[in-house]
mmCIF file of C-alpha atoms in Angstrom:
data_model
loop_
_atom_site.group_PDB
_atom_site.id
_atom_site.type_symbol
_atom_site.label_atom_id
_atom_site.label_comp_id
_atom_site.label_asym_id
_atom_site.label_seq_id
_atom_site.Cartn_x
_atom_site.Cartn_y
_atom_site.Cartn_z
ATOM 1 C CA MET A 1060 83.453 150.171 93.660
ATOM 2 C CA ARG A 1061 81.157 150.837 91.040
ATOM 3 C CA LEU A 1062 78.857 148.601 88.884
ATOM 4 C CA SER A 1063 78.874 148.031 85.504
ATOM 5 C CA CYS A 1064 75.524 147.760 83.370
ATOM 6 C CA ARG A 1065 76.168 144.085 83.204
ATOM 7 C CA GLU A 1066 76.304 143.578 86.738
ATOM 8 C CA ALA A 1067 73.420 145.763 87.680
ATOM 9 C CA SER A 1068 71.422 143.487 85.220
ATOM 10 C CA ARG A 1069 71.928 140.633 87.248
ATOM 11 C CA LEU A 1070 71.148 142.529 90.193
ATOM 12 C CA ILE A 1071 68.089 143.679 88.707
ATOM 13 C CA SER A 1072 67.054 140.081 87.894
ATOM 14 C CA ALA A 1073 68.325 138.672 91.195
ATOM 15 C CA GLY A 1074 66.166 141.356 93.104
ATOM 16 C CA MET A 1075 63.076 139.991 91.427
ATOM 17 C CA ASP A 1076 63.650 136.393 93.296
ATOM 18 C CA ARG A 1077 65.364 137.330 96.584
ATOM 19 C CA PRO A 1078 65.884 140.049 98.805
ATOM 20 C CA LEU A 1079 69.209 142.044 97.999
ATOM 21 C CA SER A 1080 71.670 142.599 100.901
ATOM 22 C CA ALA A 1081 71.961 146.431 102.194
ATOM 23 C CA ALA A 1082 75.090 146.551 100.120
ATOM 24 C CA GLU A 1083 73.798 145.229 96.721
ATOM 25 C CA HIS A 1084 70.694 147.488 97.278
ATOM 26 C CA LEU A 1085 72.653 150.800 97.719
ATOM 27 C CA LYS A 1086 75.333 149.887 94.921
ATOM 28 C CA LEU A 1087 72.129 149.278 92.382
ATOM 29 C CA ARG A 1088 70.343 152.119 93.866
ATOM 30 C CA MET A 1089 73.341 154.511 93.093
ATOM 31 C CA HIS A 1090 73.631 152.896 89.917
ATOM 32 C CA LEU A 1091 70.218 153.427 88.606
ATOM 33 C CA LEU A 1092 70.087 157.160 89.783
ATOM 34 C CA LEU A 1093 73.029 157.588 86.976
ATOM 35 C CA CYS A 1094 72.158 155.050 84.352
ATOM 36 C CA GLY A 1095 68.883 155.321 81.942
ATOM 37 C CA ASN A 1096 69.522 152.554 80.091
ATOM 38 C CA CYS A 1097 69.660 150.110 83.468
ATOM 39 C CA ARG A 1098 66.352 151.988 84.382
ATOM 40 C CA GLN A 1099 64.711 151.061 81.030
ATOM 41 C CA PHE A 1100 66.094 147.724 81.539
ATOM 42 C CA SER A 1101 64.924 147.257 85.076
ATOM 43 C CA GLN A 1102 61.066 148.489 83.584
ATOM 44 C CA GLN A 1103 61.168 145.833 80.910
ATOM 45 C CA LEU A 1104 61.936 143.093 83.165
ATOM 46 C CA ALA A 1105 58.787 144.322 85.152
ATOM 47 C CA LEU A 1106 56.957 144.478 82.661
ATOM 48 C CA LEU A 1107 57.603 140.689 81.145
ATOM 49 C CA ARG A 1108 57.002 139.565 84.738
ATOM 50 C CA ASN A 1109 53.385 141.074 84.588
ATOM 51 C CA GLY A 1110 52.806 139.884 81.095
ATOM 52 C CA ALA A 1111 54.105 136.333 81.982
ATOM 53 C CA ARG A 1112 51.643 136.164 85.222
ATOM 54 C CA ARG A 1113 48.980 137.774 83.228
ATOM 55 C CA ALA A 1114 49.215 135.055 80.628
ATOM 56 C CA GLY A 1115 49.480 132.587 83.546
ATOM 57 C CA GLU A 1116 46.435 133.380 84.517
ATOM 58 C CA GLY A 1117 44.671 133.233 81.416
ATOM 59 C CA VAL A 1118 43.870 137.181 81.117
ATOM 60 C CA GLU A 1119 45.078 138.501 77.504
ATOM 61 C CA MET B 612 25.732 126.031 84.730
ATOM 62 C CA ILE B 613 28.262 126.212 81.826
ATOM 63 C CA ASP B 614 27.695 125.069 78.329
ATOM 64 C CA PRO B 615 30.423 122.029 78.103
ATOM 65 C CA GLN B 616 30.684 123.422 74.429
ATOM 66 C CA GLN B 617 32.359 126.397 76.167
ATOM 67 C CA ILE B 618 34.545 124.425 78.012
ATOM 68 C CA GLU B 619 35.513 122.368 75.138
ATOM 69 C CA GLN B 620 36.126 125.336 73.247
ATOM 70 C CA GLU B 621 38.868 126.776 75.467
ATOM 71 C CA ARG B 622 41.100 123.259 74.883
ATOM 72 C CA PRO B 623 43.633 125.012 72.251
ATOM 73 C CA TYR B 624 43.956 127.798 74.551
ATOM 74 C CA LEU B 625 44.872 125.424 77.302
ATOM 75 C CA LEU B 626 46.968 122.961 75.113
ATOM 76 C CA ARG B 627 49.080 126.102 74.196
ATOM 77 C CA TYR B 628 49.638 126.957 77.670
ATOM 78 C CA ALA B 629 50.341 123.271 78.932
ATOM 79 C CA LEU B 630 52.680 122.589 76.033
ATOM 80 C CA ALA B 631 54.674 125.968 76.885
ATOM 81 C CA GLN B 632 55.326 124.544 80.386
ATOM 82 C CA LEU B 633 55.622 120.804 79.662
ATOM 83 C CA ARG B 634 57.066 120.960 76.296
ATOM 84 C CA GLU B 635 55.994 117.331 75.686
ATOM 85 C CA ARG B 636 52.800 116.843 73.437
ATOM 86 C CA ASP B 637 51.405 113.761 75.289
ATOM 87 C CA ALA B 638 52.024 114.919 78.695
ATOM 88 C CA ALA B 639 50.227 118.209 77.819
ATOM 89 C CA GLU B 640 47.333 116.810 76.429
ATOM 90 C CA GLU B 641 46.891 114.463 79.317
ATOM 91 C CA ALA B 642 46.827 117.493 81.387
ATOM 92 C CA VAL B 643 44.545 119.134 79.597
ATOM 93 C CA GLN B 644 42.052 116.282 79.154
ATOM 94 C CA GLU B 645 42.318 115.970 83.008
ATOM 95 C CA THR B 646 41.534 119.449 83.519
ATOM 96 C CA LEU B 647 38.565 119.650 80.971
ATOM 97 C CA LEU B 648 37.183 116.651 83.114
ATOM 98 C CA ALA B 649 37.665 118.187 86.438
ATOM 99 C CA ALA B 650 35.938 121.320 85.059
ATOM 100 C CA LEU B 651 33.035 119.404 83.745
ATOM 101 C CA GLU B 652 32.770 117.647 87.212
ATOM 102 C CA SER B 653 33.200 120.898 89.231
ATOM 103 C CA GLN B 654 30.829 123.311 87.304
ATOM 104 C CA GLY B 655 29.324 124.359 90.607
ATOM 105 C CA SER B 656 32.262 125.900 91.614
ATOM 106 C CA PHE B 657 32.532 128.565 88.841
ATOM 107 C CA SER B 658 31.081 131.614 90.087
ATOM 108 C CA GLY B 659 31.075 133.958 86.738
ATOM 109 C CA LYS B 660 33.288 136.369 88.381
ATOM 110 C CA SER B 661 36.083 135.457 85.980
ATOM 111 C CA THR B 662 35.925 134.465 82.505
ATOM 112 C CA VAL B 663 35.753 130.455 81.833
ATOM 113 C CA ARG B 664 38.911 130.675 80.319
ATOM 114 C CA THR B 665 40.762 132.068 83.415
ATOM 115 C CA TRP B 666 38.569 129.674 85.564
ATOM 116 C CA LEU B 667 39.861 126.798 83.312
ATOM 117 C CA THR B 668 43.717 128.003 83.615
ATOM 118 C CA SER B 669 43.567 127.969 87.185
ATOM 119 C CA ILE B 670 42.391 124.677 87.442
ATOM 120 C CA LEU B 671 45.080 123.396 84.702
ATOM 121 C CA ARG B 672 47.960 125.826 86.711
ATOM 122 C CA PHE B 673 47.273 123.555 89.819
ATOM 123 C CA LYS B 674 47.113 120.343 88.044
ATOM 124 C CA LEU B 675 50.796 121.517 86.322
ATOM 125 C CA ILE B 676 52.150 122.399 89.609
ATOM 126 C CA ASP B 677 50.745 119.126 91.318
ATOM 127 C CA GLY B 678 52.284 116.973 88.465
ATOM 128 C CA LEU B 679 55.752 118.892 89.119
ATOM 129 C CA ARG B 680 55.606 118.177 92.595
ATOM 130 C CA ARG B 681 54.707 114.399 91.912
ATOM 131 C CA LYS B 682 57.523 114.023 89.728
ATOM 132 C CA GLY B 683 59.843 115.392 92.187
ATOM 133 C CA LYS B 684 63.267 113.725 92.478
ATOM 134 C CA GLU B 685 63.263 112.437 88.698
ATOM 135 C CA LYS B 686 66.455 113.060 86.705
ATOM 136 C CA LEU B 687 64.908 115.694 84.308
ATOM 137 C CA PHE B 688 67.970 117.059 82.981
ATOM 138 C CA GLU B 689 71.522 116.824 82.174
ATOM 139 C CA SER B 690 74.518 118.902 83.616
ATOM 140 C CA LEU B 691 73.847 122.512 84.149
ATOM 141 C CA GLU B 692 77.266 123.398 82.374
ATOM 142 C CA ASP B 693 75.689 124.598 79.285
ATOM 143 C CA GLU B 694 73.332 126.770 80.801
ATOM 144 C CA ALA B 695 75.496 128.314 83.864
ATOM 145 C CA ASP B 696 77.324 130.927 81.991
ATOM 146 C CA ASP B 697 75.927 134.044 80.685
ATOM 147 C CA GLY B 698 78.351 134.101 77.757
ATOM 148 C CA ASP B 699 75.384 134.514 75.211
ATOM 149 C CA PHE B 700 74.902 138.030 76.212
ATOM 150 C CA ASP B 701 78.484 139.388 75.368
ATOM 151 C CA GLY B 702 77.072 140.876 72.393
ATOM 152 C CA LEU B 703 74.923 143.278 74.207
ATOM 153 C CA PHE B 704 77.579 144.697 76.704
ATOM 154 C CA ALA B 705 80.908 146.387 75.720
ATOM 155 C CA GLN B 706 84.177 145.561 77.016
ATOM 156 C CA ASP B 707 83.603 147.926 80.134
ATOM 157 C CA GLY B 708 80.512 146.363 81.136
ATOM 158 C CA HIS B 709 78.460 149.139 79.815
ATOM 159 C CA TRP B 710 75.351 148.588 77.162
ATOM 160 C CA ARG B 711 76.739 148.474 73.855
ATOM 161 C CA GLU B 712 73.508 150.160 72.353
ATOM 162 C CA PRO B 713 70.992 152.350 74.167
ATOM 163 C CA VAL B 714 68.104 150.454 75.647
ATOM 164 C CA ARG B 715 64.898 151.794 74.121
ATOM 165 C CA ALA B 716 61.694 152.171 76.330
ATOM 166 C CA TRP B 717 58.920 150.068 75.956
ATOM 167 C CA SER B 718 56.148 152.107 75.296
ATOM 168 C CA GLY B 719 52.586 152.340 76.438
ATOM 169 C CA PRO B 720 51.071 149.710 73.407
ATOM 170 C CA GLU B 721 53.940 147.681 73.710
ATOM 171 C CA SER B 722 53.870 147.298 77.699
ATOM 172 C CA GLN B 723 50.002 146.158 76.776
ATOM 173 C CA LEU B 724 51.487 143.676 74.199
ATOM 174 C CA VAL B 725 53.802 141.641 76.594
ATOM 175 C CA SER B 726 50.639 140.045 77.914
ATOM 176 C CA LYS B 727 48.751 139.998 74.447
ATOM 177 C CA GLN B 728 51.641 138.231 72.471
ATOM 178 C CA PHE B 729 53.512 136.580 75.637
ATOM 179 C CA TRP B 730 52.736 132.889 74.503
ATOM 180 C CA GLU B 731 53.557 133.378 70.924
ATOM 181 C CA VAL B 732 57.025 135.144 71.534
ATOM 182 C CA PHE B 733 57.490 132.583 74.563
ATOM 183 C CA GLU B 734 57.089 129.416 72.120
ATOM 184 C CA ALA B 735 59.468 131.034 69.644
ATOM 185 C CA CYS B 736 61.952 131.715 72.016
ATOM 186 C CA SER B 737 61.822 128.541 73.776
ATOM 187 C CA LYS B 738 63.183 127.232 70.845
ATOM 188 C CA VAL B 739 66.434 129.131 71.043
ATOM 189 C CA MET B 740 66.527 128.408 74.751
ATOM 190 C CA PRO B 741 67.748 125.397 76.885
ATOM 191 C CA ARG B 742 64.651 123.279 77.983
ATOM 192 C CA ARG B 743 65.395 123.958 81.817
ATOM 193 C CA THR B 744 65.968 127.781 81.456
ATOM 194 C CA ALA B 745 62.647 127.969 79.470
ATOM 195 C CA MET B 746 61.149 125.658 82.104
ATOM 196 C CA VAL B 747 62.440 127.376 85.051
ATOM 197 C CA PHE B 748 60.967 130.742 83.677
ATOM 198 C CA ALA B 749 57.928 129.324 83.147
ATOM 199 C CA MET B 750 57.775 128.235 86.962
ATOM 200 C CA ARG B 751 58.447 131.161 88.369
ATOM 201 C CA GLU B 752 57.236 133.750 86.200
ATOM 202 C CA VAL B 753 54.108 132.058 84.794
ATOM 203 C CA MET B 754 53.009 129.931 87.385
ATOM 204 C CA GLY B 755 54.251 132.257 90.381
ATOM 205 C CA MET B 756 56.031 129.313 92.218
ATOM 206 C CA GLU B 757 58.315 130.153 94.900
ATOM 207 C CA ILE B 758 62.408 129.712 94.322
ATOM 208 C CA ALA B 759 62.903 127.330 97.160
ATOM 209 C CA GLU B 760 60.222 124.951 95.384
ATOM 210 C CA ILE B 761 61.560 125.295 91.917
ATOM 211 C CA CYS B 762 65.049 124.256 93.432
ATOM 212 C CA ASN B 763 63.736 121.276 95.019
ATOM 213 C CA ASN B 764 61.887 120.269 92.167
ATOM 214 C CA LEU B 765 64.664 120.798 89.471
ATOM 215 C CA GLU B 766 67.302 119.452 92.296
ATOM 216 C CA ILE B 767 69.362 123.014 91.276
ATOM 217 C CA SER B 768 70.670 125.606 93.766
ATOM 218 C CA ALA B 769 69.278 129.139 94.369
ATOM 219 C CA THR B 770 72.478 130.209 92.822
ATOM 220 C CA ASN B 771 72.162 127.952 89.676
ATOM 221 C CA CYS B 772 67.951 129.138 89.478
ATOM 222 C CA SER B 773 68.897 132.874 89.643
ATOM 223 C CA VAL B 774 71.236 132.123 86.661
ATOM 224 C CA LEU B 775 68.856 130.209 84.527
ATOM 225 C CA LEU B 776 66.263 132.920 85.590
ATOM 226 C CA TYR B 777 68.378 135.974 84.144
ATOM 227 C CA ARG B 778 69.479 133.943 81.076
ATOM 228 C CA ALA B 779 65.600 133.312 80.459
ATOM 229 C CA ARG B 780 64.465 137.071 80.628
ATOM 230 C CA MET B 781 67.565 138.445 78.999
ATOM 231 C CA THR B 782 66.522 136.174 76.164
ATOM 232 C CA LEU B 783 62.960 137.026 75.979
ATOM 233 C CA ARG B 784 63.570 140.418 76.395
ATOM 234 C CA GLU B 785 65.753 140.358 73.340
ATOM 235 C CA CYS B 786 62.633 138.293 71.742
ATOM 236 C CA PHE B 787 60.546 141.022 72.333
ATOM 237 C CA SER B 788 62.664 143.810 71.276
ATOM 238 C CA THR B 789 63.720 142.085 68.428
ATOM 239 C CA ARG B 790 59.965 142.004 67.481
ATOM 240 C CA TRP B 791 58.879 144.950 67.940
ATOM 241 C CA SER B 792 62.005 146.601 66.091
ATOM 242 C CA ARG B 793 61.332 144.730 63.202
ATOM 243 C CA GLU B 794 57.314 145.544 63.192
ATOM 244 C CA GLY B 795 58.611 148.963 63.476
ATOM 245 C CA GLU B 796 60.443 148.994 60.332
ATOM 246 C CA ARG B 797 57.397 147.897 58.147
#
C-alpha cells in the first residue's frame, strides 16, 4: 500500500520524535524517493527544528 | 566579572523567550527576575566561551524546565478534543492525499532566517495555535525536552503528543512560508 503525501508528512513528523518501525521506515523511504514535494517538506521541518533549537540556545 | 548592566540589558530578550514558553506575563517576568538574580550570584561560572545572552538563556531554560516539573500534575488544560484532529490542513492536500500546491524549497538565505526570525514568527503563529500545541512545540523543539517528559508533564499520551507536534510543525511551516512569499512579492 503506497503512502499519500498527507500520510508521509505525518510519518516525517513522527520520525523526529520516535524511531519509525521497519515497515514505516521502508514505506516512507520509497515515498521520498519518488516525491520531491515531500523531500522539500522534510527539509523544511529539519530547518524549523534547527532554527528553534538555535533560538532556544540564544543564538541568532 | 560581567558588568551587571550587560546582564540587565538582556532582560527584554529573556522576557520574550519566557513569554513564548509560558504565555503568562507574570510567570515570565518572575522567571526572568530569578534568572538575572542567579546570574548575578554566579558570575564566576561564566567562562566567556559563549555570549552573555547564550549563558543567560541556558540559566533561564533550566528554570523554565524546573518550573514545568514542579507544576507536574497540575491541570493545565481542558479536553484535547479540539486539538487532536488535523482537519485544519485539509486545504493543503487534494482529495487523493497529495500536496495541492508544489512545496517550495526554502533556499539558502531563508534557511538562515528560520533562527533569526524564529521568535517573531513563533509569537505571531502562537496566536492562532491552541495554547497546549504551542507549548508542546516549545518544550520539544526550543527546550529540547524528551517526549516521555513532555507527556508526563502535560498528562497526555505519546500519540496525542505526536499529533500536537505535527499540528504545530505544520502551522509554523505555513507561517514561515506565508511570510516569505509575501516578502517575495514586494
